[in-house]
PDB file of N, CA and C in Angstrom:
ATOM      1  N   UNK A   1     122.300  94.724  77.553  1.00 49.00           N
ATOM      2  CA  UNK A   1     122.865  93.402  77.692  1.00 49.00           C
ATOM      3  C   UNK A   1     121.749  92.392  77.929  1.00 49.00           C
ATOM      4  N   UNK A   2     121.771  91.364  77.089  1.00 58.00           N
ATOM      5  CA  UNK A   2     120.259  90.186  77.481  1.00 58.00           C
ATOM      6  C   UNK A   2     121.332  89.023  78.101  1.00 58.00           C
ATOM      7  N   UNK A   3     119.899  88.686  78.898  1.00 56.00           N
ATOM      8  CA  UNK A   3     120.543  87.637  79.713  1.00 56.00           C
ATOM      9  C   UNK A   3     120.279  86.219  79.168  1.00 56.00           C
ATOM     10  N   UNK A   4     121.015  85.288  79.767  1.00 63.00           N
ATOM     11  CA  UNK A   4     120.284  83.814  79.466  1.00 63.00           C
ATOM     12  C   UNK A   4     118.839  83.880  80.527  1.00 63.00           C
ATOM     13  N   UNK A   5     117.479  83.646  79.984  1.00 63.00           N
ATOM     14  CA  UNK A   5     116.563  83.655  80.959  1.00 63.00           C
ATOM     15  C   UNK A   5     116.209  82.288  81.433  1.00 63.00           C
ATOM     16  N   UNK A   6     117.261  81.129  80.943  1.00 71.00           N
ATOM     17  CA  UNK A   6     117.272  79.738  81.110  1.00 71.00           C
ATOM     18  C   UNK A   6     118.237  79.268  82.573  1.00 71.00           C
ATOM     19  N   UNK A   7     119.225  80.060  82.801  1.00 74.00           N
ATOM     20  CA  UNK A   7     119.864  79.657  83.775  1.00 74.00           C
ATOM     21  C   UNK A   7     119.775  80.558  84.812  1.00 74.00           C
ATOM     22  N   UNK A   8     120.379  79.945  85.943  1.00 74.00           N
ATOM     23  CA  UNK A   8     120.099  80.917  87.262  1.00 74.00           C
ATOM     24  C   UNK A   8     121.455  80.263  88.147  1.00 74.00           C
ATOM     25  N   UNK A   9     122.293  81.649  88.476  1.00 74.00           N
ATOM     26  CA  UNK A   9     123.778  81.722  89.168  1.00 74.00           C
ATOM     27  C   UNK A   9     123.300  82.051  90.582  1.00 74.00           C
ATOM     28  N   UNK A  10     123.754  81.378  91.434  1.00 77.00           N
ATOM     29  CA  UNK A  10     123.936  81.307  92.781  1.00 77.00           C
ATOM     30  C   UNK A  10     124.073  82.941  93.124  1.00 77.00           C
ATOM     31  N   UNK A  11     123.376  83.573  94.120  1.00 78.00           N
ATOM     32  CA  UNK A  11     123.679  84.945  94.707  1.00 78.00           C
ATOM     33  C   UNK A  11     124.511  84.569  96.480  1.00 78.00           C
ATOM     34  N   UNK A  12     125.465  84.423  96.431  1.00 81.00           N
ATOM     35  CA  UNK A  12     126.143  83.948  97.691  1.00 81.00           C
ATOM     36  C   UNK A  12     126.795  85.180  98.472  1.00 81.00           C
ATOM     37  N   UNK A  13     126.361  84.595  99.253  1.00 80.00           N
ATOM     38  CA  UNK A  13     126.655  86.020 100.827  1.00 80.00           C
ATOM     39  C   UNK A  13     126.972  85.554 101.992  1.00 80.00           C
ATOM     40  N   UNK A  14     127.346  86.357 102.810  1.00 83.00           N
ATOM     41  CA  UNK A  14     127.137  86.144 105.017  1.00 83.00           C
ATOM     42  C   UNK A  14     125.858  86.500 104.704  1.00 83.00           C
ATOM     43  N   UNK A  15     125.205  86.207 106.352  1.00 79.00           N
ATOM     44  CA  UNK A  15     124.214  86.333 106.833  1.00 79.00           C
ATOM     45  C   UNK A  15     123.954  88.079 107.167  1.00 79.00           C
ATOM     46  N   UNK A  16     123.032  88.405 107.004  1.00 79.00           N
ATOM     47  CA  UNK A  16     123.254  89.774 106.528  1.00 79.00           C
ATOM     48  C   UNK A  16     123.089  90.427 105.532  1.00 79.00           C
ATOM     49  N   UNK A  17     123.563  89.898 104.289  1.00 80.00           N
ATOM     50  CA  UNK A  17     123.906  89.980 103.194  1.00 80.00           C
ATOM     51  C   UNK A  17     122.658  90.639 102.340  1.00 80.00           C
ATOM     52  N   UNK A  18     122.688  91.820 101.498  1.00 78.00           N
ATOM     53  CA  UNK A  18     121.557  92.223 101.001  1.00 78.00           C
ATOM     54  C   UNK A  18     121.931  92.042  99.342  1.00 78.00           C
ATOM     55  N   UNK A  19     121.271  91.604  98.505  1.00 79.00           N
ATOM     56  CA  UNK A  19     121.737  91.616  96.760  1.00 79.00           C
ATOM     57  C   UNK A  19     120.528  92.743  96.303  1.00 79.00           C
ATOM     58  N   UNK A  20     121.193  93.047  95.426  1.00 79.00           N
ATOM     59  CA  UNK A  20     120.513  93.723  94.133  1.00 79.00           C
ATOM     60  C   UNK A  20     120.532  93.614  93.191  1.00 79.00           C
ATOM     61  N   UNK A  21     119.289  93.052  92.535  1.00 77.00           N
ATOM     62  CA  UNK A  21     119.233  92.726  91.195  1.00 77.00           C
ATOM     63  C   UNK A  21     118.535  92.996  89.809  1.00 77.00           C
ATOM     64  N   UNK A  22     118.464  92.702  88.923  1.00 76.00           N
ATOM     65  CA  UNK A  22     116.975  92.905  88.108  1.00 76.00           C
ATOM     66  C   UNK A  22     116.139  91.787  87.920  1.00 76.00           C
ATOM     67  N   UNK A  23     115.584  91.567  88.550  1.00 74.00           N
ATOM     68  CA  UNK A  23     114.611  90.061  88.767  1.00 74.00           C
ATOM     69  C   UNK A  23     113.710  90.152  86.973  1.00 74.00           C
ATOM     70  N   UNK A  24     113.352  91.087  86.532  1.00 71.00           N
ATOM     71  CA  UNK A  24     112.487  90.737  85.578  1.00 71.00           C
ATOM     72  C   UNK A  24     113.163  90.705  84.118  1.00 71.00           C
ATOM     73  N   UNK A  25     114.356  90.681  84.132  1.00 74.00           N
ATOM     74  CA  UNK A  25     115.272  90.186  83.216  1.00 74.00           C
ATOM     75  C   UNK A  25     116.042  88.865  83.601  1.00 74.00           C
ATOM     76  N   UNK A  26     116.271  88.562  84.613  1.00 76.00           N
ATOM     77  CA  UNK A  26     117.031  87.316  85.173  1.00 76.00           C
ATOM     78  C   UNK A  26     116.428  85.935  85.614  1.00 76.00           C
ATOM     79  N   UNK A  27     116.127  84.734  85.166  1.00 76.00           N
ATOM     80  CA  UNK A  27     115.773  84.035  85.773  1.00 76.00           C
ATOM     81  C   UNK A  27     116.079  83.315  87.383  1.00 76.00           C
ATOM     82  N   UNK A  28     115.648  83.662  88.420  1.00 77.00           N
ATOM     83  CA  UNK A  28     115.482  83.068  89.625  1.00 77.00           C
ATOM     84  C   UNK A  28     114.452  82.735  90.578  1.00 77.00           C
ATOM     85  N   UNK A  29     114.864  81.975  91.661  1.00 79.00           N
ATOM     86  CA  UNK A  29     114.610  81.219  92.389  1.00 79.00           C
ATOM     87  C   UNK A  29     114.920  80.557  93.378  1.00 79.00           C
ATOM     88  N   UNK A  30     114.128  79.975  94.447  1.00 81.00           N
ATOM     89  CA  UNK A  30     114.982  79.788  96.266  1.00 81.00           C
ATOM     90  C   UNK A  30     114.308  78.342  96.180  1.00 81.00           C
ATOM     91  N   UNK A  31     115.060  77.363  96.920  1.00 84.00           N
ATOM     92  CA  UNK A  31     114.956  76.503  97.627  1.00 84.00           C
ATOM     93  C   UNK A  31     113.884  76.110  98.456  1.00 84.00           C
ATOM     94  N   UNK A  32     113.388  75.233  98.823  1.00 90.00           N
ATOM     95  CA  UNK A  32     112.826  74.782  99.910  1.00 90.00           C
ATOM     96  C   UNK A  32     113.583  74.965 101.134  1.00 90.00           C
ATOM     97  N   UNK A  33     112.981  76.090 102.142  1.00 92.00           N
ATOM     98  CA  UNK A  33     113.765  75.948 103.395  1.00 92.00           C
ATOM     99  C   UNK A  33     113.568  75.160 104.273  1.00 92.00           C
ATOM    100  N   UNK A  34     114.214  73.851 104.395  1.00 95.00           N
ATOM    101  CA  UNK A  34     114.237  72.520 105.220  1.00 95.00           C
ATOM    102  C   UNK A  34     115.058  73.239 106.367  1.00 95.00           C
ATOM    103  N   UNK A  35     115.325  74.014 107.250  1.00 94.00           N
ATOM    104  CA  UNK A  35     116.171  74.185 108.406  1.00 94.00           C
ATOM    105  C   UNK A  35     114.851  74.222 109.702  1.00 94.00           C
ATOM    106  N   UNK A  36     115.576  74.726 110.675  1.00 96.00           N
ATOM    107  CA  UNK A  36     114.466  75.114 111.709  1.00 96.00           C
ATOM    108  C   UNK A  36     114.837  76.772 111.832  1.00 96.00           C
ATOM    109  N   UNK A  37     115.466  77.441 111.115  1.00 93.00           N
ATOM    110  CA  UNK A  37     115.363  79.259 111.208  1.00 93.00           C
ATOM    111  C   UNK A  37     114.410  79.570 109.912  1.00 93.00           C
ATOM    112  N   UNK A  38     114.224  80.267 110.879  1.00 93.00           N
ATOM    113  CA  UNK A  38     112.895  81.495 109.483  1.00 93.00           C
ATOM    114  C   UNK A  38     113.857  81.937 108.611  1.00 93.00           C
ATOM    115  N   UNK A  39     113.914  81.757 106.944  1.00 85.00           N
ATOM    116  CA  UNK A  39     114.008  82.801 106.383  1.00 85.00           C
ATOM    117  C   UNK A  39     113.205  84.103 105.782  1.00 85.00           C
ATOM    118  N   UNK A  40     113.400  84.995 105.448  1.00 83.00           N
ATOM    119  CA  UNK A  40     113.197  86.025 105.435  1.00 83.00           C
ATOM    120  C   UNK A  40     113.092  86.324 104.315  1.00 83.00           C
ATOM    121  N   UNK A  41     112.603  87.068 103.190  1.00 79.00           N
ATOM    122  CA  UNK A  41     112.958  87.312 101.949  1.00 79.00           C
ATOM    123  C   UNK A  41     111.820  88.802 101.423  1.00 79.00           C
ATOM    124  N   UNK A  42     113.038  89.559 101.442  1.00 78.00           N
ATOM    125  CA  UNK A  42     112.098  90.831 101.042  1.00 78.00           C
ATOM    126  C   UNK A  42     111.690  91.084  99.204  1.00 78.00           C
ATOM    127  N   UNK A  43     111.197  91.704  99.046  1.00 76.00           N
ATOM    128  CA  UNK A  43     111.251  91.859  97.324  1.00 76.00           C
ATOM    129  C   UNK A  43     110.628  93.036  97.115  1.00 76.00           C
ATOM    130  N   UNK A  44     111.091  94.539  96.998  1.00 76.00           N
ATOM    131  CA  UNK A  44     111.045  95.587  96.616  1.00 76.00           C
ATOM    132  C   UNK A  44     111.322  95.914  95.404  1.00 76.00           C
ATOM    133  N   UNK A  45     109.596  96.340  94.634  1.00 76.00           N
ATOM    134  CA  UNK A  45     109.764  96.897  93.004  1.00 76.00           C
ATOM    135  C   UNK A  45     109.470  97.758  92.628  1.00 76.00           C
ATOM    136  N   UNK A  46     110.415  98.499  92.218  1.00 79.00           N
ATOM    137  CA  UNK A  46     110.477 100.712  92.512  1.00 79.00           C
ATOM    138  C   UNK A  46     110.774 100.573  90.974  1.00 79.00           C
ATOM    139  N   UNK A  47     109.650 101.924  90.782  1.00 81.00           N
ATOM    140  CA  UNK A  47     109.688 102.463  89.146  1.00 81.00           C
ATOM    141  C   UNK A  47     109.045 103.780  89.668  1.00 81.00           C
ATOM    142  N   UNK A  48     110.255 104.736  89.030  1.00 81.00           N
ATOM    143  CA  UNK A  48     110.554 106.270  89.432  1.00 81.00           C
ATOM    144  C   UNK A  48     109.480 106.997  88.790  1.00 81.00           C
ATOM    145  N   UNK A  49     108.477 107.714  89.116  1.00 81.00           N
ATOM    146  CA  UNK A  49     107.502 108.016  88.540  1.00 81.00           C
ATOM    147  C   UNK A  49     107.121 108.817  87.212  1.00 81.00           C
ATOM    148  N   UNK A  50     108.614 109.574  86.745  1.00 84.00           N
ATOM    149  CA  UNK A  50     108.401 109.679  85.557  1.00 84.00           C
ATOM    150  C   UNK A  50     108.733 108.468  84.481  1.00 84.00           C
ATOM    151  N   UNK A  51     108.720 107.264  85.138  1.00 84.00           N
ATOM    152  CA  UNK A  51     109.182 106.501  84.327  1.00 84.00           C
ATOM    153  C   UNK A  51     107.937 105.373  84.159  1.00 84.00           C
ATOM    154  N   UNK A  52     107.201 105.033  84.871  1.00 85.00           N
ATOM    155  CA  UNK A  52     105.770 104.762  85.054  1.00 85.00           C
ATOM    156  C   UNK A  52     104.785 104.690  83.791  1.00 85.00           C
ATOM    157  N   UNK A  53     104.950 103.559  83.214  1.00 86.00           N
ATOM    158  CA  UNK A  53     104.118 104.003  82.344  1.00 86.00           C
ATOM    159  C   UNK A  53     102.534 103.078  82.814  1.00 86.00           C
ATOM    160  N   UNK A  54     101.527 103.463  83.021  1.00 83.00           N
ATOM    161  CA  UNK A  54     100.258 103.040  83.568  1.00 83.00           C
ATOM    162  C   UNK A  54      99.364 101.959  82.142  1.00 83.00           C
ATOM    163  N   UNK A  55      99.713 102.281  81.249  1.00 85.00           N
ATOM    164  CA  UNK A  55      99.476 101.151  80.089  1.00 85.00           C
ATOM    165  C   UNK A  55      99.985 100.244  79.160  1.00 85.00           C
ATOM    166  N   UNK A  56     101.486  99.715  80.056  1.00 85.00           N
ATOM    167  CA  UNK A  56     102.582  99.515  79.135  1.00 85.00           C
ATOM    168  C   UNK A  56     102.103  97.985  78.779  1.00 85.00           C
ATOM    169  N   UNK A  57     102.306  97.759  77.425  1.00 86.00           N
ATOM    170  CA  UNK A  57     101.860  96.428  76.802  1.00 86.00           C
ATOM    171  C   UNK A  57     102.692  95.453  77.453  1.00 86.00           C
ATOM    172  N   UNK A  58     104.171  95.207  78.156  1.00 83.00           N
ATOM    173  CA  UNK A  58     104.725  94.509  78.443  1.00 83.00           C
ATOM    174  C   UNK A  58     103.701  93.866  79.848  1.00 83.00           C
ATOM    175  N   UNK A  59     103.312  94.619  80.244  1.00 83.00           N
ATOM    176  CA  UNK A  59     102.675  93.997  81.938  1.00 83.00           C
ATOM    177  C   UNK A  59     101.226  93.937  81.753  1.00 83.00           C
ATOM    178  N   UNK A  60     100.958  93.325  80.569  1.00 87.00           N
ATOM    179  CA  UNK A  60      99.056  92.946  80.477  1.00 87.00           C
ATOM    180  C   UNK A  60      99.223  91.345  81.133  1.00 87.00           C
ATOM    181  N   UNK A  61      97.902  90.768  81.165  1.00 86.00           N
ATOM    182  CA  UNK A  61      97.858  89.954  81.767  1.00 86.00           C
ATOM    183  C   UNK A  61      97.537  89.117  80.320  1.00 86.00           C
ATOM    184  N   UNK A  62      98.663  87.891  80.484  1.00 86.00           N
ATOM    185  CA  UNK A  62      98.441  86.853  79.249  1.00 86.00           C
ATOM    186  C   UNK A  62      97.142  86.188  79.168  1.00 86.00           C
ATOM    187  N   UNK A  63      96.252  85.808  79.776  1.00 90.00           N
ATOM    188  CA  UNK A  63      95.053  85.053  79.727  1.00 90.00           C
ATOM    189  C   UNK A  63      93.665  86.778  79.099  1.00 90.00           C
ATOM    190  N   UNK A  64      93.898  87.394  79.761  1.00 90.00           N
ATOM    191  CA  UNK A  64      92.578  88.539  79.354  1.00 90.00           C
ATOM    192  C   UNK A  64      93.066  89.804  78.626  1.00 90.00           C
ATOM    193  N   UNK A  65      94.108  89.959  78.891  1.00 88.00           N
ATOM    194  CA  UNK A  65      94.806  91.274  78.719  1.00 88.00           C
ATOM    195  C   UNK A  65      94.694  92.344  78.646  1.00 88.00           C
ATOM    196  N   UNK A  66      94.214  92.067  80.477  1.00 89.00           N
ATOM    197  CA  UNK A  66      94.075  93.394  80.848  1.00 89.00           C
ATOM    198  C   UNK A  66      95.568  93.797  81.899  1.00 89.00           C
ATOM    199  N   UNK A  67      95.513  95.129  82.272  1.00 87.00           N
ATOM    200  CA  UNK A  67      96.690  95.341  83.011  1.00 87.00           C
ATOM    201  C   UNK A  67      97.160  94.883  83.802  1.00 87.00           C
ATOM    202  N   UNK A  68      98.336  94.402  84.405  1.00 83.00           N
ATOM    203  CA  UNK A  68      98.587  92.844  85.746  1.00 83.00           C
ATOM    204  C   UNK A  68      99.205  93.867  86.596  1.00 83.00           C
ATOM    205  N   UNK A  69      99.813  95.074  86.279  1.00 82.00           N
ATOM    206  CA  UNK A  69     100.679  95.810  87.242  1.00 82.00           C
ATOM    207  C   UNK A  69      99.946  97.862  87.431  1.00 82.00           C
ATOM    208  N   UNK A  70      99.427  98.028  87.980  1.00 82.00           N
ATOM    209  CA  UNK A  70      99.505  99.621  88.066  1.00 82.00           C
ATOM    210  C   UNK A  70      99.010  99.943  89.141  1.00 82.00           C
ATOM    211  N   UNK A  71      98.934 101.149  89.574  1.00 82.00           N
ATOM    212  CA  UNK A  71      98.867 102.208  90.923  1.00 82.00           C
ATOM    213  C   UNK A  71      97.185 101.176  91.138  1.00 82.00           C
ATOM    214  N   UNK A  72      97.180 101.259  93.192  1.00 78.00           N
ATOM    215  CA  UNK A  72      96.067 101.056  93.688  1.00 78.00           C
ATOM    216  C   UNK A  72      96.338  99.250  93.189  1.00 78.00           C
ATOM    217  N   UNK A  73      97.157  98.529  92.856  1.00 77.00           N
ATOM    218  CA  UNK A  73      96.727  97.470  92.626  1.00 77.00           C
ATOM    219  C   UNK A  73      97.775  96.883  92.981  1.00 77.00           C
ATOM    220  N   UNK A  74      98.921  96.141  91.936  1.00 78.00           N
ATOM    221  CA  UNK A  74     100.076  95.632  92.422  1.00 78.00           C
ATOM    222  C   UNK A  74     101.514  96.877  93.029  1.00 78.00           C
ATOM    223  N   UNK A  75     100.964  98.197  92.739  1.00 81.00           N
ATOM    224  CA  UNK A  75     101.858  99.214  92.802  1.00 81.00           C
ATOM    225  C   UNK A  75     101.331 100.148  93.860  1.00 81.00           C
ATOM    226  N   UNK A  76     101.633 100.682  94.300  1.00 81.00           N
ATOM    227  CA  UNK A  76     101.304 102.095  95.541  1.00 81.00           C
ATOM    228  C   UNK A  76     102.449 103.129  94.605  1.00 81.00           C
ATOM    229  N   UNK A  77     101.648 104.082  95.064  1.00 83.00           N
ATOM    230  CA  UNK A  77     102.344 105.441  95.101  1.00 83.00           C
ATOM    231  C   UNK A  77     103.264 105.891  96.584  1.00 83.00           C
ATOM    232  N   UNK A  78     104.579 105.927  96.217  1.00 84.00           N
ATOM    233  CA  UNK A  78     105.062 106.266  97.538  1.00 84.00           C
ATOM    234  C   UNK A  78     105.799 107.856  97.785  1.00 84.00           C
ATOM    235  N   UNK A  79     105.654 108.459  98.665  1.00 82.00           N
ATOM    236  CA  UNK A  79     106.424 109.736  98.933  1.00 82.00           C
ATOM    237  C   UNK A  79     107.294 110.059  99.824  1.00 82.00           C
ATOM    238  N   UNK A  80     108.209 110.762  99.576  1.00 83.00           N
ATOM    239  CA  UNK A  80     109.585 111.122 100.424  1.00 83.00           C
ATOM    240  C   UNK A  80     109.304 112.194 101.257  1.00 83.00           C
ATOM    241  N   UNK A  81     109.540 112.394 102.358  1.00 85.00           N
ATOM    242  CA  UNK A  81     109.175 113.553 103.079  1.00 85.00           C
ATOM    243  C   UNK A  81     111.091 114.586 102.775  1.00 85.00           C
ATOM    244  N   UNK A  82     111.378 115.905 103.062  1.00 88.00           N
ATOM    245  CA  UNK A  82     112.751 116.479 103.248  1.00 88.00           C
ATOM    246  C   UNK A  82     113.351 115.831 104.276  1.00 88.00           C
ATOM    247  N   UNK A  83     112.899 115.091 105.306  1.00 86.00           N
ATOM    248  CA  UNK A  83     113.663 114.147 106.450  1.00 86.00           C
ATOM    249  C   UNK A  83     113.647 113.255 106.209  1.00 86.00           C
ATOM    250  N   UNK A  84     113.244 112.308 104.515  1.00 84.00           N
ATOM    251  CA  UNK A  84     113.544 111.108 104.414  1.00 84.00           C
ATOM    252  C   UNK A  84     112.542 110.216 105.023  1.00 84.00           C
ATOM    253  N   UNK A  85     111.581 110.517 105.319  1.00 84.00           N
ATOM    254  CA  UNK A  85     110.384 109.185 105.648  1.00 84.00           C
ATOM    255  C   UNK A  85     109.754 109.389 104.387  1.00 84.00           C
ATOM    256  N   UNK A  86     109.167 108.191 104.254  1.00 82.00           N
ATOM    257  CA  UNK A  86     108.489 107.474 103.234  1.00 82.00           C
ATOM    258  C   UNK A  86     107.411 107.040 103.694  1.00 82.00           C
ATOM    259  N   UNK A  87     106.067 108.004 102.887  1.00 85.00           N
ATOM    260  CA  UNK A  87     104.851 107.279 103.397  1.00 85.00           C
ATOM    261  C   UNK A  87     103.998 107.020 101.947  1.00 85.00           C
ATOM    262  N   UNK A  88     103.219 105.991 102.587  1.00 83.00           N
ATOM    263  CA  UNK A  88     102.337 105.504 101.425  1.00 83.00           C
ATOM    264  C   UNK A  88     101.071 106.057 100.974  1.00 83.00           C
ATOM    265  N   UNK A  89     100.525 106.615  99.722  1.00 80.00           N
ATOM    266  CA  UNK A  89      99.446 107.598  99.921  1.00 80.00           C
ATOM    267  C   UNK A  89      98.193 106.559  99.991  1.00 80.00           C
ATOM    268  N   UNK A  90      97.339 106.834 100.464  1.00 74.00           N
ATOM    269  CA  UNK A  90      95.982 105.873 100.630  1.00 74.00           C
ATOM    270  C   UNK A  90      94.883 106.460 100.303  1.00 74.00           C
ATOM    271  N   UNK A  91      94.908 107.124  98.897  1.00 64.00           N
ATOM    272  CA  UNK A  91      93.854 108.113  98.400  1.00 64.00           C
ATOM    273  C   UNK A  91      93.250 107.040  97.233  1.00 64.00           C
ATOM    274  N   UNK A  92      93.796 105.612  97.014  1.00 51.00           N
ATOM    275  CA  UNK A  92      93.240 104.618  95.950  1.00 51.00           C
ATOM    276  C   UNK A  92      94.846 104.503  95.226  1.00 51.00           C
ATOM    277  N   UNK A  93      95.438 105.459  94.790  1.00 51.00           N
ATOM    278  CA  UNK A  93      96.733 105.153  94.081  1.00 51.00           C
ATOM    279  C   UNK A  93      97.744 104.387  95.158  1.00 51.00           C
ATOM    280  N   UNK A  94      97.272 103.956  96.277  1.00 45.00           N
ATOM    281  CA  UNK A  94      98.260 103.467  97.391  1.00 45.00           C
ATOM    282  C   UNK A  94      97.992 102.011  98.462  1.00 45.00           C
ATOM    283  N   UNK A  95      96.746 102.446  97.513  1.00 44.00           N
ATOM    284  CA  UNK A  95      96.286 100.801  98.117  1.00 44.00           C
ATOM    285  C   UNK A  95      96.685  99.149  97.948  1.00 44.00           C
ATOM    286  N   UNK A  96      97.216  99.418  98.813  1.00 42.00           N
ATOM    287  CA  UNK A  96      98.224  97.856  98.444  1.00 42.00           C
ATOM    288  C   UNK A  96      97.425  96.473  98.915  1.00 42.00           C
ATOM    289  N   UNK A  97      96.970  96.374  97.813  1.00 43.00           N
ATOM    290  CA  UNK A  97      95.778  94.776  97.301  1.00 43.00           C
ATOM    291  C   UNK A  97      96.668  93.367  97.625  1.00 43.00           C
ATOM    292  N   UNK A  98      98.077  93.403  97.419  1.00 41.00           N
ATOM    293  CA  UNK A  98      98.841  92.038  97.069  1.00 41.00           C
ATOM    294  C   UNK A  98      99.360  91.761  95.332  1.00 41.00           C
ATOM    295  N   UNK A  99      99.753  90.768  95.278  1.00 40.00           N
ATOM    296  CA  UNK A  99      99.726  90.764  93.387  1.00 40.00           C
ATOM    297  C   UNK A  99      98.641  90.300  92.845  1.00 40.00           C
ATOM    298  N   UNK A 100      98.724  91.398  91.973  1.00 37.00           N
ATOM    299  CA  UNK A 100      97.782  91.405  90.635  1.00 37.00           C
ATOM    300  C   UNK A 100      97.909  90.776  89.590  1.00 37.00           C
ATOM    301  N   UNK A 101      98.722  89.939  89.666  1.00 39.00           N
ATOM    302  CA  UNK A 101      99.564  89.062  88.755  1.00 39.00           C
ATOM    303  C   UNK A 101      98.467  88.005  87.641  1.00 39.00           C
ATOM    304  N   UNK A 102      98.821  87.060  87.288  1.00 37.00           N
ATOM    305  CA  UNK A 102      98.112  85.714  86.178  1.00 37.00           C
ATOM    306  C   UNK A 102      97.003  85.265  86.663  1.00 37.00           C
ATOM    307  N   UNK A 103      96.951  84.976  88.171  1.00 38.00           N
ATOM    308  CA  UNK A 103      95.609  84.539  89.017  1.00 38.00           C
ATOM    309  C   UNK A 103      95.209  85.376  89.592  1.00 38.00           C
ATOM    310  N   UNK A 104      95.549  86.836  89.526  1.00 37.00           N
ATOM    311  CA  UNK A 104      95.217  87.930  90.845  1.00 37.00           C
ATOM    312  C   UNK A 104      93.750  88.347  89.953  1.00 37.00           C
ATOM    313  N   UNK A 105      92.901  89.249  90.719  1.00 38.00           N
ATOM    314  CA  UNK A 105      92.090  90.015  90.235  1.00 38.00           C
ATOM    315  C   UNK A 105      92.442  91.212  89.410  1.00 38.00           C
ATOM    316  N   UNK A 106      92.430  91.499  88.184  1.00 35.00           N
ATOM    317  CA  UNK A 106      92.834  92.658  87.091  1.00 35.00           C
ATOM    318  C   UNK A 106      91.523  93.568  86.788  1.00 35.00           C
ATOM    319  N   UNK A 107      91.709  94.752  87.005  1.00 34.00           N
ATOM    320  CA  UNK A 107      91.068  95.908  86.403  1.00 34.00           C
ATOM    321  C   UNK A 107      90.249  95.694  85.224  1.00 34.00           C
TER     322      UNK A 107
END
């Protein structure tokens, strides 16, 4: 299903409220928060590791084109323990730099 990547629909909730979405098909975007409470805004981007592809032409970087997204850079490697903790490996595939994005530093 393609989306309009021109418009952007209100995600409305209570306070509390968690959405799930596909951000890199959907166009969005937040407000200026003029209040006096902190908002908060998490943004978690999980790709299942056989699904990972480490040279995919979609995520080069438009100005050099070199890679904008992979392990050790905009991505970590993460692992599940059998009790459900989640730790981050810090062997270089886990090193979490920030984004690697259009202005970030690329490989």
């Amino acid at each position: 299903m393609k989306h309009d990547r021109t418009v952007a629909t209100p995600l409305e909730g209570d306070f509390g409220m968690m959405h799930r979405f596909y951000g890199n098909e959907l166009f969005h975007f937040t407000v200026p928060n003029d209040t006096e409470v902190t908002r908060v805004s998490l943004d978690f981007r999980v790709v299942p590791g056989p699904l990972y592809d480490d040279d995919y032409p979609g995520s080069r970087n438009e100005v050099n084109g070199k890679q904008a997204f992979f392990l050790g850079g905009y991505y970590a490697w993460a692992d599940c323990s059998d009790d459900g903790v989640w730790t981050v490996r810090q062997d270089g595939a886990g090193v979490i730099r920030g984004n690697q994005g259009k202005g970030g530093a690329n490989r």
